[in-house]
PDB file of C-alpha atoms in Angstrom:
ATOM      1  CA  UNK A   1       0.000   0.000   0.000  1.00  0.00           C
ATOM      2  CA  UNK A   2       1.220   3.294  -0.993  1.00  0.00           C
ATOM      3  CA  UNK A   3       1.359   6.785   1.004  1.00  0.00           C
ATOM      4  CA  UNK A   4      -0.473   9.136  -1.354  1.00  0.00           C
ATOM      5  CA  UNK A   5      -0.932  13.082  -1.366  1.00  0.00           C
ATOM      6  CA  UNK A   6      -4.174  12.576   0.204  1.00  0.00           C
ATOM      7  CA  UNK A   7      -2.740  10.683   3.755  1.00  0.00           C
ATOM      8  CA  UNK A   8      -0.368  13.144   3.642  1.00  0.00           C
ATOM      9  CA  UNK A   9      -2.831  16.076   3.765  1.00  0.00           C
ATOM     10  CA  UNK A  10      -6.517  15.559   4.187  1.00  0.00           C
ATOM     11  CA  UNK A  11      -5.911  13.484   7.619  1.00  0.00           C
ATOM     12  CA  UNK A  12      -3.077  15.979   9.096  1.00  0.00           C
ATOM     13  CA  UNK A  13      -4.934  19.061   8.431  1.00  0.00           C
ATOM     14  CA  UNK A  14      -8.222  17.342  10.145  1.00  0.00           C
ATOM     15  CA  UNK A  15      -6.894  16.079  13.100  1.00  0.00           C
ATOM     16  CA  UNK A  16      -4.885  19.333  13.705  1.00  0.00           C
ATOM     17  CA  UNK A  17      -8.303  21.431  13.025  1.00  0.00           C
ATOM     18  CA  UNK A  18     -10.195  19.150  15.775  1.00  0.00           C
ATOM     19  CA  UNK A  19      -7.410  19.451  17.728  1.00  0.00           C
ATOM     20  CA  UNK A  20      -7.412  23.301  17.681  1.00  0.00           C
ATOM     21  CA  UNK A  21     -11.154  24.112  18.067  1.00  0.00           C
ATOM     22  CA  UNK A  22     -10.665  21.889  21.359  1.00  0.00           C
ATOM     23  CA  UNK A  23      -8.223  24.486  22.413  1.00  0.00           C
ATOM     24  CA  UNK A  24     -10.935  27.087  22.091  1.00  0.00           C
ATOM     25  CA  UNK A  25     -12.930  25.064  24.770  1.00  0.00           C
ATOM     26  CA  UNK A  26     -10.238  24.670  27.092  1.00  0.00           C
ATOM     27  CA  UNK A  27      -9.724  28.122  26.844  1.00  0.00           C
ATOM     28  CA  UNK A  28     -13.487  29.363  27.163  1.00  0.00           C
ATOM     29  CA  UNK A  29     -13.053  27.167  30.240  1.00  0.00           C
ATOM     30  CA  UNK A  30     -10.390  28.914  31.939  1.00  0.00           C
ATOM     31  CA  UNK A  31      -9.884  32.438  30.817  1.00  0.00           C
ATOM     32  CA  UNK A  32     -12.059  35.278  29.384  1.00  0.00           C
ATOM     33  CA  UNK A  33     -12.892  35.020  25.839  1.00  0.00           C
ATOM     34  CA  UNK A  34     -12.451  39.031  25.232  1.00  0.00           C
ATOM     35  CA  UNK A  35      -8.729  38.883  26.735  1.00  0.00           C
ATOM     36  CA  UNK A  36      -7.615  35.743  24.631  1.00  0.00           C
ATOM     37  CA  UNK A  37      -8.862  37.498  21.586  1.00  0.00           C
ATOM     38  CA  UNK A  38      -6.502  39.994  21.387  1.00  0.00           C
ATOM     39  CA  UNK A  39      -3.308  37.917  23.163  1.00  0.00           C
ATOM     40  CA  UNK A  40       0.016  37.506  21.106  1.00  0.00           C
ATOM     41  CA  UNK A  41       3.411  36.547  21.613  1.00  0.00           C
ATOM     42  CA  UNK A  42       4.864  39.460  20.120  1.00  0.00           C
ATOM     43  CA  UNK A  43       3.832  42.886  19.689  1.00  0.00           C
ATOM     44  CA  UNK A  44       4.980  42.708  16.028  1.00  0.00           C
ATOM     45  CA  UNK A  45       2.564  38.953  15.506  1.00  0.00           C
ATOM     46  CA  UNK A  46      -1.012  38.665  14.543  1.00  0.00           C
ATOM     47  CA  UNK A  47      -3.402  37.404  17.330  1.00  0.00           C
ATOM     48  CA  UNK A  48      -5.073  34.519  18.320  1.00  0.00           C
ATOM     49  CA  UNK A  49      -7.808  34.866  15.819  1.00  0.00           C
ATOM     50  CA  UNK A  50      -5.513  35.654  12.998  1.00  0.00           C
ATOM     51  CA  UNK A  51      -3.706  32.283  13.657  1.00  0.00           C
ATOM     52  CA  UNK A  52      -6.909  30.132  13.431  1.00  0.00           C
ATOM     53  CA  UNK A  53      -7.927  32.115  10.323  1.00  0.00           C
ATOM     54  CA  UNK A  54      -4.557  31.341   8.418  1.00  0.00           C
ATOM     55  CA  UNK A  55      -4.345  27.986   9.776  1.00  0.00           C
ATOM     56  CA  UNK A  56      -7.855  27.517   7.923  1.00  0.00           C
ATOM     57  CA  UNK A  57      -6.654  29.502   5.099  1.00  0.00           C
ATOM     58  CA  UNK A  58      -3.269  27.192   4.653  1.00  0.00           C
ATOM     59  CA  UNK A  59      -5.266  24.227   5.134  1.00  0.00           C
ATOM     60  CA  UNK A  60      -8.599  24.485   2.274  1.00  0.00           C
ATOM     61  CA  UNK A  61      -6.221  26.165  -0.141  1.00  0.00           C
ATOM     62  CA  UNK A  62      -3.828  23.748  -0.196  1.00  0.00           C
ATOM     63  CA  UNK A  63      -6.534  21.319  -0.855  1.00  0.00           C
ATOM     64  CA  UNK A  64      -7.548  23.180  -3.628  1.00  0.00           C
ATOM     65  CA  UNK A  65      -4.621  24.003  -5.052  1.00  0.00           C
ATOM     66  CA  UNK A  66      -3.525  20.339  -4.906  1.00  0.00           C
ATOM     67  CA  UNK A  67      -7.459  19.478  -6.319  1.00  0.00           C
ATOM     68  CA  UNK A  68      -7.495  22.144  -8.813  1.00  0.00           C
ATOM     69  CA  UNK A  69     -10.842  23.590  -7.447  1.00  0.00           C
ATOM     70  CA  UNK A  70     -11.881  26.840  -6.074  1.00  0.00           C
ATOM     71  CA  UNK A  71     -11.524  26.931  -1.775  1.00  0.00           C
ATOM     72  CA  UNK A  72     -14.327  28.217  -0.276  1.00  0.00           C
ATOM     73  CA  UNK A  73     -14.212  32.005   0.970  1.00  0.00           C
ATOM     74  CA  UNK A  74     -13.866  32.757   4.443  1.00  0.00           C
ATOM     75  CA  UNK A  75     -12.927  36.197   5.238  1.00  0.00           C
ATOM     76  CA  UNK A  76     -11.849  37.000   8.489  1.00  0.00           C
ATOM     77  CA  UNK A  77     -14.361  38.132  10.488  1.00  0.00           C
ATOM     78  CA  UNK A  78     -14.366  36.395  13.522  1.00  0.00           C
ATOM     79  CA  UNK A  79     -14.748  37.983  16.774  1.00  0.00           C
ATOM     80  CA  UNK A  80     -15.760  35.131  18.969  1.00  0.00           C
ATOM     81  CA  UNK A  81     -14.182  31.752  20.055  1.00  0.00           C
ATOM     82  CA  UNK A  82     -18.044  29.866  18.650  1.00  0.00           C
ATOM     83  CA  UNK A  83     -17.172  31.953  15.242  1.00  0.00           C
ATOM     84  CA  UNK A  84     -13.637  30.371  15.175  1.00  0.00           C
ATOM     85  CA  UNK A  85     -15.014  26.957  16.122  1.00  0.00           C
ATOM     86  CA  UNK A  86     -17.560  27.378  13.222  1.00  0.00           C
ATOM     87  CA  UNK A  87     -14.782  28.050  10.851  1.00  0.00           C
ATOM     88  CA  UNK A  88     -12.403  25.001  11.569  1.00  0.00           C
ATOM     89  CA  UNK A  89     -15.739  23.253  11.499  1.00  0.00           C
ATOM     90  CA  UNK A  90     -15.948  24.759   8.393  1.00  0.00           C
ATOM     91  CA  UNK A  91     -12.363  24.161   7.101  1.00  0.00           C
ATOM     92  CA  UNK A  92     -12.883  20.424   7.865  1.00  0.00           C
ATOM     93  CA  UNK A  93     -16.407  19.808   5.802  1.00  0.00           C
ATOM     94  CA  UNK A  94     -14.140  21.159   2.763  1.00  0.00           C
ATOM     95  CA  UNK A  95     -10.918  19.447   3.408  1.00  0.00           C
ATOM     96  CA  UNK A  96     -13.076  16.299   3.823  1.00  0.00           C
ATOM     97  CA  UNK A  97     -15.336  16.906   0.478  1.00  0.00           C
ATOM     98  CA  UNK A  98     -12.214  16.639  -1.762  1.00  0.00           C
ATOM     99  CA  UNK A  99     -12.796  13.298  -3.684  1.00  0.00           C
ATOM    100  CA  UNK A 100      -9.285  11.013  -2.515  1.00  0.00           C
ATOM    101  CA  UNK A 101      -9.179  10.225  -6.379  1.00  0.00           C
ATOM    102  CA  UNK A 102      -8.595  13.723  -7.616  1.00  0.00           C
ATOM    103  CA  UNK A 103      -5.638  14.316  -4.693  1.00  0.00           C
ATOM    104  CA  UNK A 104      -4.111  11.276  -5.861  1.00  0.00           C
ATOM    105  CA  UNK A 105      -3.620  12.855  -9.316  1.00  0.00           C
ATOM    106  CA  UNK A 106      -1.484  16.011  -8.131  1.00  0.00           C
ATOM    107  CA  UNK A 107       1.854  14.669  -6.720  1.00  0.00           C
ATOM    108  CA  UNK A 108       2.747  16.274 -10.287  1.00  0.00           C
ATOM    109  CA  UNK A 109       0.275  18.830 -10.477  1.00  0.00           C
ATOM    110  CA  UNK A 110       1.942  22.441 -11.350  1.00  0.00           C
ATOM    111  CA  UNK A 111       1.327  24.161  -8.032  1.00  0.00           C
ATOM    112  CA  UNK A 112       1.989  28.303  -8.552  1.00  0.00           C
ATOM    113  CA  UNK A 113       1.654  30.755  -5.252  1.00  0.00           C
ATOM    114  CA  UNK A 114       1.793  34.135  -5.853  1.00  0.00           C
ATOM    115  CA  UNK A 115       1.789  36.505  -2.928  1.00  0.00           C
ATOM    116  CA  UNK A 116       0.165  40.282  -3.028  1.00  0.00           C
ATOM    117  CA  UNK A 117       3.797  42.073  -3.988  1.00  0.00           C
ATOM    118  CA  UNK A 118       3.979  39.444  -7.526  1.00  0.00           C
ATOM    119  CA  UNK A 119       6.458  37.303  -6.441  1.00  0.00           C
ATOM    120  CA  UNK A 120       5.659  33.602  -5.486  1.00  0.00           C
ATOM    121  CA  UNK A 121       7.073  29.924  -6.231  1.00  0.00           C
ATOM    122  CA  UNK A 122       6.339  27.388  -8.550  1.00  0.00           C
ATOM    123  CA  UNK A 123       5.769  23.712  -7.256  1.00  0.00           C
ATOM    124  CA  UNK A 124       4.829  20.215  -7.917  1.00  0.00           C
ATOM    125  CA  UNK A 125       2.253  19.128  -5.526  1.00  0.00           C
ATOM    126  CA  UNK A 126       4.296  17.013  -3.458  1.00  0.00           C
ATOM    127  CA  UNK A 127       6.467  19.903  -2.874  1.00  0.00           C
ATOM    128  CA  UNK A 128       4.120  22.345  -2.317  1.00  0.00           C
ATOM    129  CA  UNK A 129       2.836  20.385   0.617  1.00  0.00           C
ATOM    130  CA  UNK A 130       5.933  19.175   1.841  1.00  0.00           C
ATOM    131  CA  UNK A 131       7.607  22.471   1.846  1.00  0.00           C
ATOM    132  CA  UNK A 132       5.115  24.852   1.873  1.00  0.00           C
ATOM    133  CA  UNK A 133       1.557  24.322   2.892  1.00  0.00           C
ATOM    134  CA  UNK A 134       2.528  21.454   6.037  1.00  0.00           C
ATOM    135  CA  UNK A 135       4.798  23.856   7.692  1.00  0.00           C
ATOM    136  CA  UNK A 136       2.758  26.498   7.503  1.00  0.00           C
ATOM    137  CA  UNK A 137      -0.072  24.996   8.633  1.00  0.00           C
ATOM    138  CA  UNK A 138       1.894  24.204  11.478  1.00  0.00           C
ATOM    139  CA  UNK A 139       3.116  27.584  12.021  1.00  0.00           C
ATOM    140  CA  UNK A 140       0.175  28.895  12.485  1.00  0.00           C
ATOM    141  CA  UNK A 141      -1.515  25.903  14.753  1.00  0.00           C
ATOM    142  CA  UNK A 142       1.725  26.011  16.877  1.00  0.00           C
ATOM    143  CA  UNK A 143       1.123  29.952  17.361  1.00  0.00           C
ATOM    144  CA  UNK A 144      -1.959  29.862  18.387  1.00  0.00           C
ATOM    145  CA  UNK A 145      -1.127  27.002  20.966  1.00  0.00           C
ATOM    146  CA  UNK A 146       1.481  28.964  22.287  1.00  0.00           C
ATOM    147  CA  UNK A 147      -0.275  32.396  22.650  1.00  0.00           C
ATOM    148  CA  UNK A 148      -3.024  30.109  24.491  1.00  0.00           C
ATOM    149  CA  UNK A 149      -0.132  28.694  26.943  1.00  0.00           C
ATOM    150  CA  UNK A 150       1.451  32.324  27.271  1.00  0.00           C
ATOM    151  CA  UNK A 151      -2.124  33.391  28.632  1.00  0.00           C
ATOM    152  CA  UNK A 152      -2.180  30.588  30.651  1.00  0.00           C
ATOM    153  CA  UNK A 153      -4.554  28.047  29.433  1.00  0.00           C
ATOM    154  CA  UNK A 154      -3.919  24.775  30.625  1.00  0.00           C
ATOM    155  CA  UNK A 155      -2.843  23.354  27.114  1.00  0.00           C
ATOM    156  CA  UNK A 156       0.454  20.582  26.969  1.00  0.00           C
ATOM    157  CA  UNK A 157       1.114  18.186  24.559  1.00  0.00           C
ATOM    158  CA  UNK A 158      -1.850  15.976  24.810  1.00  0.00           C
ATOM    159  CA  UNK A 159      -3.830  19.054  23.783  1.00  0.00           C
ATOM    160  CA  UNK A 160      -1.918  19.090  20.867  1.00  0.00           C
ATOM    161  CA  UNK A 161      -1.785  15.591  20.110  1.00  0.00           C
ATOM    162  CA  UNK A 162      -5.630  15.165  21.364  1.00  0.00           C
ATOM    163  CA  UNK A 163      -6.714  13.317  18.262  1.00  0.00           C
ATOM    164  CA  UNK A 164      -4.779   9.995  18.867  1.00  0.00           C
ATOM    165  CA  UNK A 165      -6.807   9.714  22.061  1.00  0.00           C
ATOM    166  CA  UNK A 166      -5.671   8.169  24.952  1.00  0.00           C
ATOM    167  CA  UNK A 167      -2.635   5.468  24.188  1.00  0.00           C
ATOM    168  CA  UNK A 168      -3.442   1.906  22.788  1.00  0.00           C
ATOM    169  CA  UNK A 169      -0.537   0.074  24.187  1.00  0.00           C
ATOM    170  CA  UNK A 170       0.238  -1.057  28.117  1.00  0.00           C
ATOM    171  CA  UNK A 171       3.108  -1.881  29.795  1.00  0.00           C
ATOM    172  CA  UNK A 172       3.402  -5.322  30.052  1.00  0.00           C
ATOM    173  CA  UNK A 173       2.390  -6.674  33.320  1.00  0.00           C
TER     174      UNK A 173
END
């Protein structure tokens, strides 16, 4: 059995997603929504809501790119943590409607990004997701964990690795 385009992606950016709009609930839990809204790392870095929003972005347009379809429009709007839930909701009913068939066809699509200023990259698919689109998916998922842990929500790493659920193996007796 192979390890197609589609494993690579589709799974990753769904399980992170889930992962993330748990965060949010943690967070309701334990801090005030208004004052996580507006927390950053860095006076120079986008907050928290920004990070969800490109997360989301990096995650249905890579899909699409690698599909060859149109991603859905999501401008960023929201204000709330239920609005940012709604969106990764969102993110993952699009990542998930992308037929495996059509992913598996664009290890060798031509990939182009082109930013606002008119320069970009050219990639393959597999390198546009390898290089591009995974780590900055991640970028933007591990920001947003971290301004969450530098307000002091009570994330760690099983927060971020929440989807596996609990572990499957037991020491031997």
């Amino acid at each position: 059995m192979s390890f197609s385009i589609y494993d690579a992606s589709v799974p990753v950016f769904v399980n992170a997603l889930t992962d993330m709009r748990a965060w949010l609930d943690k967070a309701g839990a334990e801090k005030t929504e208004a004052g996580l809204l507006e927390a950053r790392i860095a006076p120079d870095m986008k907050p928290l809501p920004a990070q969800f929003q490109m997360a989301s972005d990096t995650a249905k347009n890579a899909i699409a790119r690698l599909s060859g379809i149109e991603a859905p429009s999501m401008p960023d709007t929201e204000a709330s943590f239920a609005e940012l839930r709604d969106r990764c909701d969102r993110t993952i009913a699009f990542v998930k409607s992308v037929d495996p068939a059509i992913l598996a066809a664009s290890e060798d699509r031509e990939v182009v990004l082109k930013f606002p200023n008119g320069m970009g990259y050219r990639f393959t698919g597999s390198a546009y997701l390898t290089t591009f689109a995974l780590p900055n998916f991640f970028f933007h998922a591990t920001m947003a964990y971290a301004i969450l842990r530098a307000a002091g929500v009570s994330l760690g790493k099983p927060d971020f690795l929440q989807h596996l659920g609990p572990p499957n193996l037991t020491p031997d007796a």
